[in-house]
């Protein structure tokens, strides 16, 4: 049997402005053996509040049961979209973020932006990321058929969206004979 000394949940999306709910969720995952967690603070196109990053950074410095890390994201759709990405990145780093999640390869985001990560607008930021070795997480796939079926499952079973997505993914893998 595999024994782990550390177990990370590196992909937590949440409504973080409810401190009690967030603390309860972190308490729960710590009971599962999670030792490290990364909270993703995604930009406003997802309906996320800009205060999420400040709340996440609060948990990074104050929550003691597990190690909390915070990944920020670029603002490309709101009033901050004209702030150069390198400046946004440096501000995230200065605030205490541990990495950045880039949503640009998510099909609906790439379509809305009209550009991919190979666009010259990102070059200064990528050069700095390479120089500093600051961690990057890319959202690269997001099959629409999973989300439609997951949304139906969420409504029918009153289930959390990500859990429903994972169940649909397991079902699709089984249907296609893909081992898990």
PDB file of C-alpha atoms in Angstrom:
ATOM      1  CA  UNK A   1       0.000   0.000   0.000  1.00  0.00           C
ATOM      2  CA  UNK A   2       1.235   3.463  -0.898  1.00  0.00           C
ATOM      3  CA  UNK A   3       1.962   5.655   2.106  1.00  0.00           C
ATOM      4  CA  UNK A   4       1.914   9.400   1.672  1.00  0.00           C
ATOM      5  CA  UNK A   5       3.528  11.891   3.994  1.00  0.00           C
ATOM      6  CA  UNK A   6       1.858  14.796   2.221  1.00  0.00           C
ATOM      7  CA  UNK A   7      -1.387  14.941   0.253  1.00  0.00           C
ATOM      8  CA  UNK A   8      -2.359  18.040  -1.710  1.00  0.00           C
ATOM      9  CA  UNK A   9      -5.602  19.346  -3.141  1.00  0.00           C
ATOM     10  CA  UNK A  10      -4.196  21.728  -5.718  1.00  0.00           C
ATOM     11  CA  UNK A  11      -7.409  22.896  -7.308  1.00  0.00           C
ATOM     12  CA  UNK A  12      -9.991  24.442  -4.998  1.00  0.00           C
ATOM     13  CA  UNK A  13     -12.644  26.737  -6.429  1.00  0.00           C
ATOM     14  CA  UNK A  14     -14.887  28.256  -3.810  1.00  0.00           C
ATOM     15  CA  UNK A  15     -16.949  31.175  -2.687  1.00  0.00           C
ATOM     16  CA  UNK A  16     -14.394  32.367  -0.236  1.00  0.00           C
ATOM     17  CA  UNK A  17     -16.100  35.460   1.173  1.00  0.00           C
ATOM     18  CA  UNK A  18     -18.026  33.269   3.627  1.00  0.00           C
ATOM     19  CA  UNK A  19     -15.261  32.710   6.189  1.00  0.00           C
ATOM     20  CA  UNK A  20     -17.158  30.131   8.262  1.00  0.00           C
ATOM     21  CA  UNK A  21     -18.044  28.078   5.178  1.00  0.00           C
ATOM     22  CA  UNK A  22     -14.456  28.236   3.927  1.00  0.00           C
ATOM     23  CA  UNK A  23     -13.001  27.282   7.293  1.00  0.00           C
ATOM     24  CA  UNK A  24     -15.475  24.405   7.544  1.00  0.00           C
ATOM     25  CA  UNK A  25     -14.461  23.172   4.075  1.00  0.00           C
ATOM     26  CA  UNK A  26     -10.744  23.374   4.949  1.00  0.00           C
ATOM     27  CA  UNK A  27     -11.431  21.574   8.248  1.00  0.00           C
ATOM     28  CA  UNK A  28     -13.252  18.838   6.333  1.00  0.00           C
ATOM     29  CA  UNK A  29     -10.520  18.242   3.756  1.00  0.00           C
ATOM     30  CA  UNK A  30      -7.942  18.146   6.561  1.00  0.00           C
ATOM     31  CA  UNK A  31      -9.878  15.190   8.067  1.00  0.00           C
ATOM     32  CA  UNK A  32      -9.402  13.396   4.727  1.00  0.00           C
ATOM     33  CA  UNK A  33      -5.635  13.635   5.139  1.00  0.00           C
ATOM     34  CA  UNK A  34      -5.074  16.667   2.933  1.00  0.00           C
ATOM     35  CA  UNK A  35      -1.948  18.477   4.150  1.00  0.00           C
ATOM     36  CA  UNK A  36      -1.752  21.190   1.479  1.00  0.00           C
ATOM     37  CA  UNK A  37      -4.417  23.070  -0.475  1.00  0.00           C
ATOM     38  CA  UNK A  38      -4.340  25.648  -3.241  1.00  0.00           C
ATOM     39  CA  UNK A  39      -7.169  28.148  -3.503  1.00  0.00           C
ATOM     40  CA  UNK A  40      -7.699  29.502  -7.012  1.00  0.00           C
ATOM     41  CA  UNK A  41      -8.819  33.121  -7.176  1.00  0.00           C
ATOM     42  CA  UNK A  42     -10.239  33.454 -10.642  1.00  0.00           C
ATOM     43  CA  UNK A  43     -11.106  36.638 -12.414  1.00  0.00           C
ATOM     44  CA  UNK A  44     -14.441  38.336 -12.556  1.00  0.00           C
ATOM     45  CA  UNK A  45     -15.826  36.729 -15.747  1.00  0.00           C
ATOM     46  CA  UNK A  46     -16.731  33.734 -13.572  1.00  0.00           C
ATOM     47  CA  UNK A  47     -18.716  35.952 -11.226  1.00  0.00           C
ATOM     48  CA  UNK A  48     -15.910  35.899  -8.664  1.00  0.00           C
ATOM     49  CA  UNK A  49     -15.507  38.839  -6.352  1.00  0.00           C
ATOM     50  CA  UNK A  50     -12.147  40.621  -6.427  1.00  0.00           C
ATOM     51  CA  UNK A  51     -12.120  40.330  -2.633  1.00  0.00           C
ATOM     52  CA  UNK A  52     -11.658  36.565  -3.024  1.00  0.00           C
ATOM     53  CA  UNK A  53      -7.897  36.997  -3.314  1.00  0.00           C
ATOM     54  CA  UNK A  54      -7.718  38.971  -0.069  1.00  0.00           C
ATOM     55  CA  UNK A  55      -9.862  36.374   1.682  1.00  0.00           C
ATOM     56  CA  UNK A  56      -7.729  33.532   0.319  1.00  0.00           C
ATOM     57  CA  UNK A  57      -4.557  35.303   1.445  1.00  0.00           C
ATOM     58  CA  UNK A  58      -6.104  35.626   4.908  1.00  0.00           C
ATOM     59  CA  UNK A  59      -6.502  31.824   5.067  1.00  0.00           C
ATOM     60  CA  UNK A  60      -2.950  31.375   3.775  1.00  0.00           C
ATOM     61  CA  UNK A  61      -1.578  33.300   6.746  1.00  0.00           C
ATOM     62  CA  UNK A  62      -4.090  32.341   9.456  1.00  0.00           C
ATOM     63  CA  UNK A  63      -5.322  28.792   8.832  1.00  0.00           C
ATOM     64  CA  UNK A  64      -3.082  26.294  10.658  1.00  0.00           C
ATOM     65  CA  UNK A  65      -4.472  22.765  10.102  1.00  0.00           C
ATOM     66  CA  UNK A  66      -3.124  22.522   6.535  1.00  0.00           C
ATOM     67  CA  UNK A  67      -0.793  24.580   4.364  1.00  0.00           C
ATOM     68  CA  UNK A  68      -2.830  26.939   2.179  1.00  0.00           C
ATOM     69  CA  UNK A  69      -1.466  28.372  -1.047  1.00  0.00           C
ATOM     70  CA  UNK A  70      -3.093  30.963  -3.262  1.00  0.00           C
ATOM     71  CA  UNK A  71      -3.027  31.219  -7.053  1.00  0.00           C
ATOM     72  CA  UNK A  72      -4.290  34.432  -8.638  1.00  0.00           C
ATOM     73  CA  UNK A  73      -5.406  35.025 -12.213  1.00  0.00           C
ATOM     74  CA  UNK A  74      -5.268  37.774 -14.800  1.00  0.00           C
ATOM     75  CA  UNK A  75      -8.048  40.291 -15.169  1.00  0.00           C
ATOM     76  CA  UNK A  76      -8.874  40.314 -18.860  1.00  0.00           C
ATOM     77  CA  UNK A  77     -12.599  41.120 -18.925  1.00  0.00           C
ATOM     78  CA  UNK A  78     -13.276  43.948 -16.490  1.00  0.00           C
ATOM     79  CA  UNK A  79     -12.067  47.462 -15.724  1.00  0.00           C
ATOM     80  CA  UNK A  80      -8.555  46.159 -14.996  1.00  0.00           C
ATOM     81  CA  UNK A  81      -8.153  44.489 -18.387  1.00  0.00           C
ATOM     82  CA  UNK A  82      -5.921  47.333 -19.607  1.00  0.00           C
ATOM     83  CA  UNK A  83      -3.408  46.866 -16.791  1.00  0.00           C
ATOM     84  CA  UNK A  84      -0.414  45.095 -18.390  1.00  0.00           C
ATOM     85  CA  UNK A  85      -0.295  41.420 -17.458  1.00  0.00           C
ATOM     86  CA  UNK A  86       3.261  41.704 -16.153  1.00  0.00           C
ATOM     87  CA  UNK A  87       2.116  44.450 -13.753  1.00  0.00           C
ATOM     88  CA  UNK A  88      -0.815  42.304 -12.631  1.00  0.00           C
ATOM     89  CA  UNK A  89       1.531  39.354 -12.044  1.00  0.00           C
ATOM     90  CA  UNK A  90       3.998  41.429 -10.019  1.00  0.00           C
ATOM     91  CA  UNK A  91       1.146  42.749  -7.853  1.00  0.00           C
ATOM     92  CA  UNK A  92      -0.062  39.180  -7.204  1.00  0.00           C
ATOM     93  CA  UNK A  93       3.453  38.160  -6.207  1.00  0.00           C
ATOM     94  CA  UNK A  94       3.868  41.184  -3.945  1.00  0.00           C
ATOM     95  CA  UNK A  95       0.528  40.445  -2.254  1.00  0.00           C
ATOM     96  CA  UNK A  96       1.703  36.914  -1.435  1.00  0.00           C
ATOM     97  CA  UNK A  97       0.258  34.711  -4.176  1.00  0.00           C
ATOM     98  CA  UNK A  98       2.122  31.455  -4.688  1.00  0.00           C
ATOM     99  CA  UNK A  99       1.307  31.011  -8.368  1.00  0.00           C
ATOM    100  CA  UNK A 100      -1.017  31.986 -11.198  1.00  0.00           C
ATOM    101  CA  UNK A 101      -3.804  30.087 -12.938  1.00  0.00           C
ATOM    102  CA  UNK A 102      -4.268  31.014 -16.585  1.00  0.00           C
ATOM    103  CA  UNK A 103      -7.772  30.442 -17.891  1.00  0.00           C
ATOM    104  CA  UNK A 104      -6.898  31.434 -21.463  1.00  0.00           C
ATOM    105  CA  UNK A 105      -6.948  27.934 -22.913  1.00  0.00           C
ATOM    106  CA  UNK A 106     -10.446  27.202 -21.594  1.00  0.00           C
ATOM    107  CA  UNK A 107     -12.475  27.069 -24.833  1.00  0.00           C
ATOM    108  CA  UNK A 108     -15.069  29.713 -23.918  1.00  0.00           C
ATOM    109  CA  UNK A 109     -12.403  32.096 -22.546  1.00  0.00           C
ATOM    110  CA  UNK A 110     -10.145  31.714 -25.566  1.00  0.00           C
ATOM    111  CA  UNK A 111     -13.149  32.340 -27.826  1.00  0.00           C
ATOM    112  CA  UNK A 112     -14.197  35.430 -25.847  1.00  0.00           C
ATOM    113  CA  UNK A 113     -10.653  36.837 -25.861  1.00  0.00           C
ATOM    114  CA  UNK A 114      -9.991  35.986 -29.504  1.00  0.00           C
ATOM    115  CA  UNK A 115      -6.414  34.952 -28.690  1.00  0.00           C
ATOM    116  CA  UNK A 116      -4.410  32.102 -27.235  1.00  0.00           C
ATOM    117  CA  UNK A 117      -1.434  32.053 -24.908  1.00  0.00           C
ATOM    118  CA  UNK A 118       0.922  32.371 -27.888  1.00  0.00           C
ATOM    119  CA  UNK A 119      -0.268  35.970 -28.442  1.00  0.00           C
ATOM    120  CA  UNK A 120       2.551  38.562 -28.125  1.00  0.00           C
ATOM    121  CA  UNK A 121       0.602  40.403 -25.393  1.00  0.00           C
ATOM    122  CA  UNK A 122       1.688  37.670 -22.924  1.00  0.00           C
ATOM    123  CA  UNK A 123       5.415  37.624 -23.828  1.00  0.00           C
ATOM    124  CA  UNK A 124       6.675  40.026 -21.101  1.00  0.00           C
ATOM    125  CA  UNK A 125       4.726  38.137 -18.440  1.00  0.00           C
ATOM    126  CA  UNK A 126       5.978  34.726 -19.629  1.00  0.00           C
ATOM    127  CA  UNK A 127       9.585  35.972 -19.713  1.00  0.00           C
ATOM    128  CA  UNK A 128       9.220  37.108 -16.103  1.00  0.00           C
ATOM    129  CA  UNK A 129       7.520  33.864 -15.074  1.00  0.00           C
ATOM    130  CA  UNK A 130      10.398  31.916 -16.585  1.00  0.00           C
ATOM    131  CA  UNK A 131      12.996  34.149 -14.915  1.00  0.00           C
ATOM    132  CA  UNK A 132      11.382  33.865 -11.461  1.00  0.00           C
ATOM    133  CA  UNK A 133      10.179  30.241 -11.826  1.00  0.00           C
ATOM    134  CA  UNK A 134       6.798  31.365 -10.453  1.00  0.00           C
ATOM    135  CA  UNK A 135       4.344  28.418 -10.694  1.00  0.00           C
ATOM    136  CA  UNK A 136       1.720  28.403 -13.461  1.00  0.00           C
ATOM    137  CA  UNK A 137      -1.436  26.308 -13.700  1.00  0.00           C
ATOM    138  CA  UNK A 138      -3.127  26.171 -17.109  1.00  0.00           C
ATOM    139  CA  UNK A 139      -6.788  25.431 -17.693  1.00  0.00           C
ATOM    140  CA  UNK A 140      -6.442  23.634 -20.971  1.00  0.00           C
ATOM    141  CA  UNK A 141      -9.511  21.463 -21.511  1.00  0.00           C
ATOM    142  CA  UNK A 142     -13.162  21.749 -20.721  1.00  0.00           C
ATOM    143  CA  UNK A 143     -15.438  19.523 -22.797  1.00  0.00           C
ATOM    144  CA  UNK A 144     -18.796  21.265 -23.097  1.00  0.00           C
ATOM    145  CA  UNK A 145     -20.702  17.966 -23.184  1.00  0.00           C
ATOM    146  CA  UNK A 146     -19.468  17.203 -19.655  1.00  0.00           C
ATOM    147  CA  UNK A 147     -20.733  20.508 -18.268  1.00  0.00           C
ATOM    148  CA  UNK A 148     -24.190  20.164 -19.822  1.00  0.00           C
ATOM    149  CA  UNK A 149     -24.692  16.682 -18.418  1.00  0.00           C
ATOM    150  CA  UNK A 150     -23.117  17.732 -15.096  1.00  0.00           C
ATOM    151  CA  UNK A 151     -25.463  20.739 -14.865  1.00  0.00           C
ATOM    152  CA  UNK A 152     -28.466  18.432 -15.291  1.00  0.00           C
ATOM    153  CA  UNK A 153     -27.120  16.069 -12.631  1.00  0.00           C
ATOM    154  CA  UNK A 154     -26.515  19.017 -10.292  1.00  0.00           C
ATOM    155  CA  UNK A 155     -30.138  20.138 -10.587  1.00  0.00           C
ATOM    156  CA  UNK A 156     -31.722  16.673 -10.487  1.00  0.00           C
ATOM    157  CA  UNK A 157     -29.722  15.430  -7.489  1.00  0.00           C
ATOM    158  CA  UNK A 158     -29.065  18.771  -5.767  1.00  0.00           C
ATOM    159  CA  UNK A 159     -25.370  17.983  -6.072  1.00  0.00           C
ATOM    160  CA  UNK A 160     -22.278  20.207  -5.998  1.00  0.00           C
ATOM    161  CA  UNK A 161     -21.189  21.143  -9.562  1.00  0.00           C
ATOM    162  CA  UNK A 162     -17.618  19.839  -9.432  1.00  0.00           C
ATOM    163  CA  UNK A 163     -18.710  16.517  -7.913  1.00  0.00           C
ATOM    164  CA  UNK A 164     -21.311  16.134 -10.674  1.00  0.00           C
ATOM    165  CA  UNK A 165     -18.630  16.925 -13.292  1.00  0.00           C
ATOM    166  CA  UNK A 166     -16.344  14.258 -11.802  1.00  0.00           C
ATOM    167  CA  UNK A 167     -19.162  11.673 -11.862  1.00  0.00           C
ATOM    168  CA  UNK A 168     -19.888  12.449 -15.514  1.00  0.00           C
ATOM    169  CA  UNK A 169     -16.174  12.151 -16.296  1.00  0.00           C
ATOM    170  CA  UNK A 170     -16.060   8.702 -14.648  1.00  0.00           C
ATOM    171  CA  UNK A 171     -19.183   7.636 -16.592  1.00  0.00           C
ATOM    172  CA  UNK A 172     -17.706   8.839 -19.919  1.00  0.00           C
ATOM    173  CA  UNK A 173     -14.413   7.048 -19.236  1.00  0.00           C
ATOM    174  CA  UNK A 174     -16.266   3.797 -18.508  1.00  0.00           C
ATOM    175  CA  UNK A 175     -18.358   4.201 -21.679  1.00  0.00           C
ATOM    176  CA  UNK A 176     -15.162   4.617 -23.742  1.00  0.00           C
ATOM    177  CA  UNK A 177     -13.263   1.852 -21.949  1.00  0.00           C
ATOM    178  CA  UNK A 178     -10.710   4.268 -20.527  1.00  0.00           C
ATOM    179  CA  UNK A 179      -9.229   2.879 -17.286  1.00  0.00           C
ATOM    180  CA  UNK A 180      -9.231   5.161 -14.276  1.00  0.00           C
TER     181      UNK A 180
END
